[in-house]
Structure formats: structure tokens, C-alpha cells
Coordinates of C-alpha atoms in Angstrom, one line a residue:
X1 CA 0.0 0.0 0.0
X2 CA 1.5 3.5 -1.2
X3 CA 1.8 6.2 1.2
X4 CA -0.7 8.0 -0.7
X5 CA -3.7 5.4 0.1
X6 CA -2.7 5.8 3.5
X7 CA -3.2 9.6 3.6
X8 CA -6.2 9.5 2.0
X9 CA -7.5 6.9 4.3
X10 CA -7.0 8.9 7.6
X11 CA -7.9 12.1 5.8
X12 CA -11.6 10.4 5.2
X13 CA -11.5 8.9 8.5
X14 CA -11.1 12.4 10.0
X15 CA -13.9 13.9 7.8
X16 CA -16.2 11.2 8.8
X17 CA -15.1 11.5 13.1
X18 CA -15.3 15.6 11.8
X19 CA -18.8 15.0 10.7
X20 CA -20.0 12.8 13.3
X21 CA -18.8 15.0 16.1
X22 CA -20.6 17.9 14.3
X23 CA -23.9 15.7 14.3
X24 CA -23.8 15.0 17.9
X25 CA -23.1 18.1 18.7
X26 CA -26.1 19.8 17.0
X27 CA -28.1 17.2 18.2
X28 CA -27.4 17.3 21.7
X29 CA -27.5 21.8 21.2
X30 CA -31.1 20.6 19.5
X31 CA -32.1 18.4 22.5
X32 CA -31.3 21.1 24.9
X33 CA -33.3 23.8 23.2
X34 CA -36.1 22.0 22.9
X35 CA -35.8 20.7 26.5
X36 CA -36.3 24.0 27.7
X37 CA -40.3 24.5 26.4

């Protein structure tokens, strides 16, 4: 496996834990919003 594949790799593993961090993060933001009605 080229060095290459490898960066790629952890770069879209980082987008994807980016992503997923951002989800949970709106959601709990969301959750807590609406928690206060």
C-alpha cells in the first residue's frame, strides 16, 4: 500500500469522526433547546 492510500484513508476517516462530532453536537444543542419549552 502507497503512502498516498494511507493519507487519503486517515484524511476520510477524520472527515467522517469531523462530521459525526458535528452531528452530535447539534443534536445534543437541539435536544437542549427543545428541552427548555
Amino acid at each position: 500500500m502507497s503512502v498516498l492510500a494511507f493519507e487519503i484513508f486517515f484524511i476520510c476517516l477524520l472527515a467522517l469522526a469531523g462530521v459525526a462530532m458535528a452531528w452530535f453536537a447539534g443534536l445534543v444543542v437541539w435536544r437542549l433547546f427543545k428541552g427548555q419549552q
